[in-house]
mmCIF file of C-alpha atoms in Angstrom:
data_model
loop_
_atom_site.group_PDB
_atom_site.id
_atom_site.type_symbol
_atom_site.label_atom_id
_atom_site.label_comp_id
_atom_site.label_asym_id
_atom_site.label_seq_id
_atom_site.Cartn_x
_atom_site.Cartn_y
_atom_site.Cartn_z
ATOM 1 C CA ALA A 1 109.557 -21.542 36.056
ATOM 2 C CA GLN A 2 107.746 -18.333 36.765
ATOM 3 C CA THR A 3 107.461 -16.211 33.643
ATOM 4 C CA VAL A 4 106.145 -12.940 32.309
ATOM 5 C CA THR A 5 104.945 -12.779 28.697
ATOM 6 C CA GLN A 6 104.473 -9.650 26.655
ATOM 7 C CA SER A 7 103.114 -10.812 23.322
ATOM 8 C CA GLN A 8 103.484 -7.505 21.464
ATOM 9 C CA PRO A 9 107.142 -6.693 20.691
ATOM 10 C CA GLU A 10 106.149 -3.385 19.064
ATOM 11 C CA MET A 11 103.070 -1.212 18.885
ATOM 12 C CA SER A 12 102.175 2.127 17.361
ATOM 13 C CA VAL A 13 99.453 4.552 18.331
ATOM 14 C CA GLN A 14 98.333 7.919 17.039
ATOM 15 C CA GLU A 15 98.943 10.855 19.335
ATOM 16 C CA ALA A 16 95.928 11.510 21.623
ATOM 17 C CA GLU A 17 94.567 7.998 21.037
ATOM 18 C CA THR A 18 94.378 5.126 23.516
ATOM 19 C CA VAL A 19 96.574 2.040 23.453
ATOM 20 C CA THR A 20 96.625 -1.159 25.502
ATOM 21 C CA LEU A 21 99.758 -3.211 26.154
ATOM 22 C CA SER A 22 99.188 -6.785 27.216
ATOM 23 C CA CYS A 23 100.983 -8.912 29.786
ATOM 24 C CA THR A 24 100.402 -12.369 31.179
ATOM 25 C CA TYR A 25 102.303 -13.997 33.994
ATOM 26 C CA ASP A 26 102.570 -17.273 35.742
ATOM 27 C CA THR A 27 102.713 -17.559 39.510
ATOM 28 C CA SER A 28 101.412 -19.865 42.203
ATOM 29 C CA GLU A 29 101.501 -17.125 44.809
ATOM 30 C CA SER A 30 98.236 -15.651 46.069
ATOM 31 C CA ASP A 31 99.486 -12.253 47.167
ATOM 32 C CA TYR A 32 102.001 -10.307 45.098
ATOM 33 C CA TYR A 33 102.672 -7.037 43.339
ATOM 34 C CA LEU A 34 102.623 -6.394 39.623
ATOM 35 C CA PHE A 35 104.461 -3.544 37.938
ATOM 36 C CA TRP A 36 104.729 -1.697 34.660
ATOM 37 C CA TYR A 37 108.039 0.061 34.041
ATOM 38 C CA LYS A 38 108.884 2.446 31.226
ATOM 39 C CA GLN A 39 112.356 2.743 29.668
ATOM 40 C CA PRO A 40 112.755 5.842 27.461
ATOM 41 C CA PRO A 41 115.780 6.344 25.176
ATOM 42 C CA SER A 42 117.672 7.729 28.179
ATOM 43 C CA ARG A 43 117.706 4.075 29.407
ATOM 44 C CA GLN A 44 116.561 4.951 32.925
ATOM 45 C CA MET A 45 113.673 2.691 33.948
ATOM 46 C CA ILE A 46 110.778 4.468 35.624
ATOM 47 C CA LEU A 47 107.868 2.892 37.474
ATOM 48 C CA VAL A 48 104.616 3.676 35.673
ATOM 49 C CA ILE A 49 102.095 1.886 37.856
ATOM 50 C CA ARG A 50 101.837 -0.806 40.537
ATOM 51 C CA GLN A 51 99.008 -3.192 41.370
ATOM 52 C CA GLU A 52 98.596 -5.246 44.522
ATOM 53 C CA ALA A 53 97.113 -8.629 43.704
ATOM 54 C CA TYR A 54 94.818 -8.739 46.725
ATOM 55 C CA LYS A 55 93.122 -5.514 45.615
ATOM 56 C CA GLN A 56 90.301 -6.061 43.161
ATOM 57 C CA GLN A 57 90.220 -2.429 42.120
ATOM 58 C CA ASN A 58 92.402 -1.641 39.112
ATOM 59 C CA ALA A 59 95.227 0.822 39.760
ATOM 60 C CA THR A 60 95.184 4.202 38.021
ATOM 61 C CA GLU A 61 97.854 6.873 37.681
ATOM 62 C CA ASN A 62 96.665 9.862 35.667
ATOM 63 C CA ARG A 63 96.513 8.695 32.007
ATOM 64 C CA PHE A 64 97.763 5.209 32.904
ATOM 65 C CA SER A 65 95.501 2.443 34.149
ATOM 66 C CA VAL A 66 95.603 -1.334 34.348
ATOM 67 C CA ASN A 67 93.152 -4.114 33.660
ATOM 68 C CA PHE A 68 94.071 -6.736 36.242
ATOM 69 C CA GLN A 69 92.414 -10.124 35.909
ATOM 70 C CA LYS A 70 93.820 -12.351 38.632
ATOM 71 C CA ALA A 71 92.186 -15.601 37.601
ATOM 72 C CA ALA A 72 93.422 -15.194 34.025
ATOM 73 C CA LYS A 73 96.831 -13.974 35.271
ATOM 74 C CA SER A 74 96.546 -10.997 32.955
ATOM 75 C CA PHE A 75 97.806 -7.478 33.648
ATOM 76 C CA SER A 76 97.393 -5.059 30.747
ATOM 77 C CA LEU A 77 98.369 -1.394 30.691
ATOM 78 C CA LYS A 78 96.109 1.207 29.104
ATOM 79 C CA ILE A 79 97.532 4.567 28.098
ATOM 80 C CA SER A 80 94.907 7.207 27.368
ATOM 81 C CA ASP A 81 95.462 10.417 25.398
ATOM 82 C CA SER A 82 98.880 9.180 24.200
ATOM 83 C CA GLN A 83 101.616 11.794 24.100
ATOM 84 C CA LEU A 84 104.927 11.909 22.242
ATOM 85 C CA GLY A 85 106.738 11.545 25.560
ATOM 86 C CA ASP A 86 105.099 8.147 26.072
ATOM 87 C CA ALA A 87 107.312 6.650 23.357
ATOM 88 C CA ALA A 88 109.476 4.068 25.143
ATOM 89 C CA MET A 89 109.956 0.405 25.955
ATOM 90 C CA TYR A 90 107.396 -0.825 28.460
ATOM 91 C CA PHE A 91 108.137 -3.753 30.728
ATOM 92 C CA CYS A 92 105.716 -5.777 32.787
ATOM 93 C CA ALA A 93 107.246 -7.236 35.955
ATOM 94 C CA TYR A 94 106.500 -9.073 39.177
ATOM 95 C CA PRO A 95 108.500 -10.587 42.049
ATOM 96 C CA ASP A 96 108.833 -14.358 41.997
ATOM 97 C CA ARG A 97 108.551 -16.554 45.088
ATOM 98 C CA ASP A 98 112.095 -15.562 46.073
ATOM 99 C CA ASP A 99 111.265 -11.858 45.637
ATOM 100 C CA LYS A 100 113.445 -11.593 42.521
ATOM 101 C CA ILE A 101 111.788 -9.167 40.103
ATOM 102 C CA ILE A 102 111.062 -10.941 36.805
ATOM 103 C CA PHE A 103 110.627 -8.756 33.722
ATOM 104 C CA GLY A 104 108.907 -9.458 30.436
ATOM 105 C CA LYS A 105 110.762 -8.949 27.151
ATOM 106 C CA GLY A 106 109.138 -5.567 26.693
ATOM 107 C CA THR A 107 106.901 -3.774 24.199
ATOM 108 C CA ARG A 108 108.325 -0.906 22.179
ATOM 109 C CA LEU A 109 105.675 1.797 21.868
ATOM 110 C CA HIS A 110 105.801 4.313 19.025
ATOM 111 C CA ILE A 111 103.674 7.462 19.127
ATOM 112 C CA LEU A 112 102.688 8.771 15.683
ATOM 113 C CA PRO A 113 102.222 12.565 15.459
ATOM 114 C CA LYS B 1 117.185 13.851 46.768
ATOM 115 C CA ALA B 2 119.771 12.561 44.332
ATOM 116 C CA GLY B 3 118.726 9.576 42.251
ATOM 117 C CA VAL B 4 120.530 6.295 41.738
ATOM 118 C CA THR B 5 123.988 6.952 40.344
ATOM 119 C CA GLN B 6 125.893 4.428 38.279
ATOM 120 C CA THR B 7 129.484 4.835 37.184
ATOM 121 C CA PRO B 8 130.919 4.696 34.648
ATOM 122 C CA ARG B 9 128.269 5.272 31.952
ATOM 123 C CA TYR B 10 130.300 3.520 29.268
ATOM 124 C CA LEU B 11 133.084 0.999 29.428
ATOM 125 C CA ILE B 12 135.101 -0.831 26.798
ATOM 126 C CA LYS B 13 137.095 -3.898 27.795
ATOM 127 C CA THR B 14 138.747 -6.815 26.054
ATOM 128 C CA ARG B 15 138.126 -10.504 26.586
ATOM 129 C CA GLY B 16 139.786 -11.913 29.674
ATOM 130 C CA GLN B 17 139.881 -8.635 31.558
ATOM 131 C CA GLN B 18 137.861 -7.907 34.651
ATOM 132 C CA VAL B 19 135.588 -4.962 35.362
ATOM 133 C CA THR B 20 134.027 -3.308 38.409
ATOM 134 C CA LEU B 21 130.828 -1.287 38.174
ATOM 135 C CA SER B 22 129.600 1.026 40.882
ATOM 136 C CA CYS B 23 126.133 1.974 42.089
ATOM 137 C CA SER B 24 125.166 4.599 44.663
ATOM 138 C CA PRO B 25 121.541 4.170 45.780
ATOM 139 C CA ILE B 26 119.122 6.861 46.840
ATOM 140 C CA SER B 27 119.919 8.068 50.337
ATOM 141 C CA GLY B 28 118.137 5.885 52.887
ATOM 142 C CA HIS B 29 117.594 2.974 50.516
ATOM 143 C CA ARG B 30 119.004 -0.273 51.857
ATOM 144 C CA SER B 31 118.329 -2.620 48.953
ATOM 145 C CA VAL B 32 120.358 -2.631 45.755
ATOM 146 C CA SER B 33 119.613 -4.951 42.831
ATOM 147 C CA TRP B 34 121.585 -5.504 39.642
ATOM 148 C CA TYR B 35 120.227 -6.464 36.219
ATOM 149 C CA GLN B 36 121.797 -7.328 32.910
ATOM 150 C CA GLN B 37 119.931 -6.071 29.842
ATOM 151 C CA THR B 38 120.636 -7.414 26.351
ATOM 152 C CA PRO B 39 118.549 -7.264 23.152
ATOM 153 C CA GLY B 40 118.263 -11.056 23.051
ATOM 154 C CA GLN B 41 117.643 -11.963 26.682
ATOM 155 C CA GLY B 42 115.994 -8.793 27.923
ATOM 156 C CA LEU B 43 116.352 -7.903 31.592
ATOM 157 C CA GLN B 44 117.850 -10.623 33.732
ATOM 158 C CA PHE B 45 118.266 -10.476 37.490
ATOM 159 C CA LEU B 46 121.850 -10.735 38.696
ATOM 160 C CA PHE B 47 121.661 -10.273 42.462
ATOM 161 C CA GLU B 48 120.209 -8.224 45.287
ATOM 162 C CA TYR B 49 121.904 -6.897 48.380
ATOM 163 C CA PHE B 50 120.104 -5.747 51.495
ATOM 164 C CA SER B 51 121.986 -4.313 54.476
ATOM 165 C CA GLU B 52 125.316 -5.639 53.156
ATOM 166 C CA THR B 53 124.010 -9.202 52.712
ATOM 167 C CA GLN B 54 123.311 -10.907 49.428
ATOM 168 C CA ARG B 55 119.637 -11.682 49.612
ATOM 169 C CA ASN B 56 119.088 -13.182 46.184
ATOM 170 C CA LYS B 57 121.124 -14.372 43.258
ATOM 171 C CA GLY B 58 120.158 -15.012 39.644
ATOM 172 C CA ASN B 59 121.390 -17.719 37.294
ATOM 173 C CA PHE B 60 124.739 -16.283 36.336
ATOM 174 C CA PRO B 61 128.178 -17.929 36.522
ATOM 175 C CA GLY B 62 130.502 -17.303 39.435
ATOM 176 C CA ARG B 63 132.433 -14.772 37.334
ATOM 177 C CA PHE B 64 129.707 -12.325 38.319
ATOM 178 C CA SER B 65 129.960 -11.152 41.903
ATOM 179 C CA GLY B 66 128.930 -8.198 43.955
ATOM 180 C CA ARG B 67 129.055 -6.601 47.332
ATOM 181 C CA GLN B 68 127.412 -3.862 49.330
ATOM 182 C CA PHE B 69 129.106 -1.485 51.708
ATOM 183 C CA SER B 70 127.869 -0.105 55.010
ATOM 184 C CA ASN B 71 126.707 3.111 53.286
ATOM 185 C CA SER B 72 124.574 0.922 50.938
ATOM 186 C CA ARG B 73 126.739 1.647 47.906
ATOM 187 C CA SER B 74 127.216 -1.443 45.814
ATOM 188 C CA GLU B 75 129.722 -2.764 43.337
ATOM 189 C CA MET B 76 129.515 -5.606 40.916
ATOM 190 C CA ASN B 77 132.515 -7.318 39.431
ATOM 191 C CA VAL B 78 132.833 -9.459 36.343
ATOM 192 C CA SER B 79 136.033 -11.424 35.948
ATOM 193 C CA THR B 80 137.450 -13.076 32.830
ATOM 194 C CA LEU B 81 135.193 -11.113 30.524
ATOM 195 C CA GLU B 82 133.571 -12.837 27.555
ATOM 196 C CA LEU B 83 132.086 -11.297 24.418
ATOM 197 C CA GLY B 84 128.643 -12.311 25.636
ATOM 198 C CA ASP B 85 129.009 -10.109 28.701
ATOM 199 C CA SER B 86 128.481 -7.051 26.503
ATOM 200 C CA ALA B 87 125.299 -5.522 27.877
ATOM 201 C CA LEU B 88 123.673 -2.673 29.710
ATOM 202 C CA TYR B 89 124.026 -3.243 33.447
ATOM 203 C CA LEU B 90 121.291 -1.605 35.471
ATOM 204 C CA CYS B 91 121.285 -0.984 39.178
ATOM 205 C CA ALA B 92 118.120 -0.319 41.165
ATOM 206 C CA SER B 93 117.549 0.677 44.753
ATOM 207 C CA SER B 94 114.543 0.437 47.039
ATOM 208 C CA LEU B 95 113.708 1.248 50.634
ATOM 209 C CA GLY B 96 113.096 -2.329 51.612
ATOM 210 C CA PRO B 97 113.207 -5.665 49.873
ATOM 211 C CA ALA B 98 113.205 -5.459 46.092
ATOM 212 C CA ASN B 99 109.572 -6.451 45.704
ATOM 213 C CA GLU B 100 108.745 -2.842 46.397
ATOM 214 C CA LYS B 101 109.072 0.059 44.013
ATOM 215 C CA LEU B 102 112.467 0.084 42.319
ATOM 216 C CA PHE B 103 114.374 3.239 41.420
ATOM 217 C CA PHE B 104 116.815 2.666 38.579
ATOM 218 C CA GLY B 105 120.043 4.288 37.539
ATOM 219 C CA SER B 106 120.866 5.079 33.918
ATOM 220 C CA GLY B 107 123.048 2.015 33.622
ATOM 221 C CA THR B 108 126.576 1.166 32.557
ATOM 222 C CA GLN B 109 126.986 0.128 28.926
ATOM 223 C CA LEU B 110 129.740 -2.486 28.827
ATOM 224 C CA SER B 111 131.297 -3.488 25.522
ATOM 225 C CA VAL B 112 133.660 -6.446 25.450
ATOM 226 C CA LEU B 113 135.911 -6.630 22.383
#
């Protein structure tokens, strides 16, 4: 079965510091998308960043960037200059061969003032 | 543009009852997906509708069903409710198939007593 693994259930980072959330996945596809979604206490999931597997260049969105290693099937999210508003659950996700989006179990990120 | 709207926000039912949840996607979006979120299982895919047709279905019993109307609004129904159906039900819409960027609603919190 295709899976997404987030090995860190919880993490904490000092405000203004940098934190990396890890994600590994398992797929036999060669071309696919990978996503990081954020779920704040309001419960509404928001897309943070998207990576296309055929692109070697890592995606970047302002303070958010990814380290995509296709051969290792690894897709980590780096948050620079962490802010209090970054506190949330973060989910790694990708579409399986049937285009169903599979989510990891999530990493709860705490920002320490 | 209005976001994805889910109604109701909260719902309390008793075992054996049935429930219908509603989701209005972003205007112009033709794909609607449903997810069940629980602390133990995380986010699990229920089904996806695209242009009124069920395009994908997750591993849930037949008590879970859905439909999509011509205006892309979607409903999901759960019959013969069980205690284990207590969860946050999230709806997401996208322009095309659900392997693109998903826009989520704030969810319906269902409690089964």
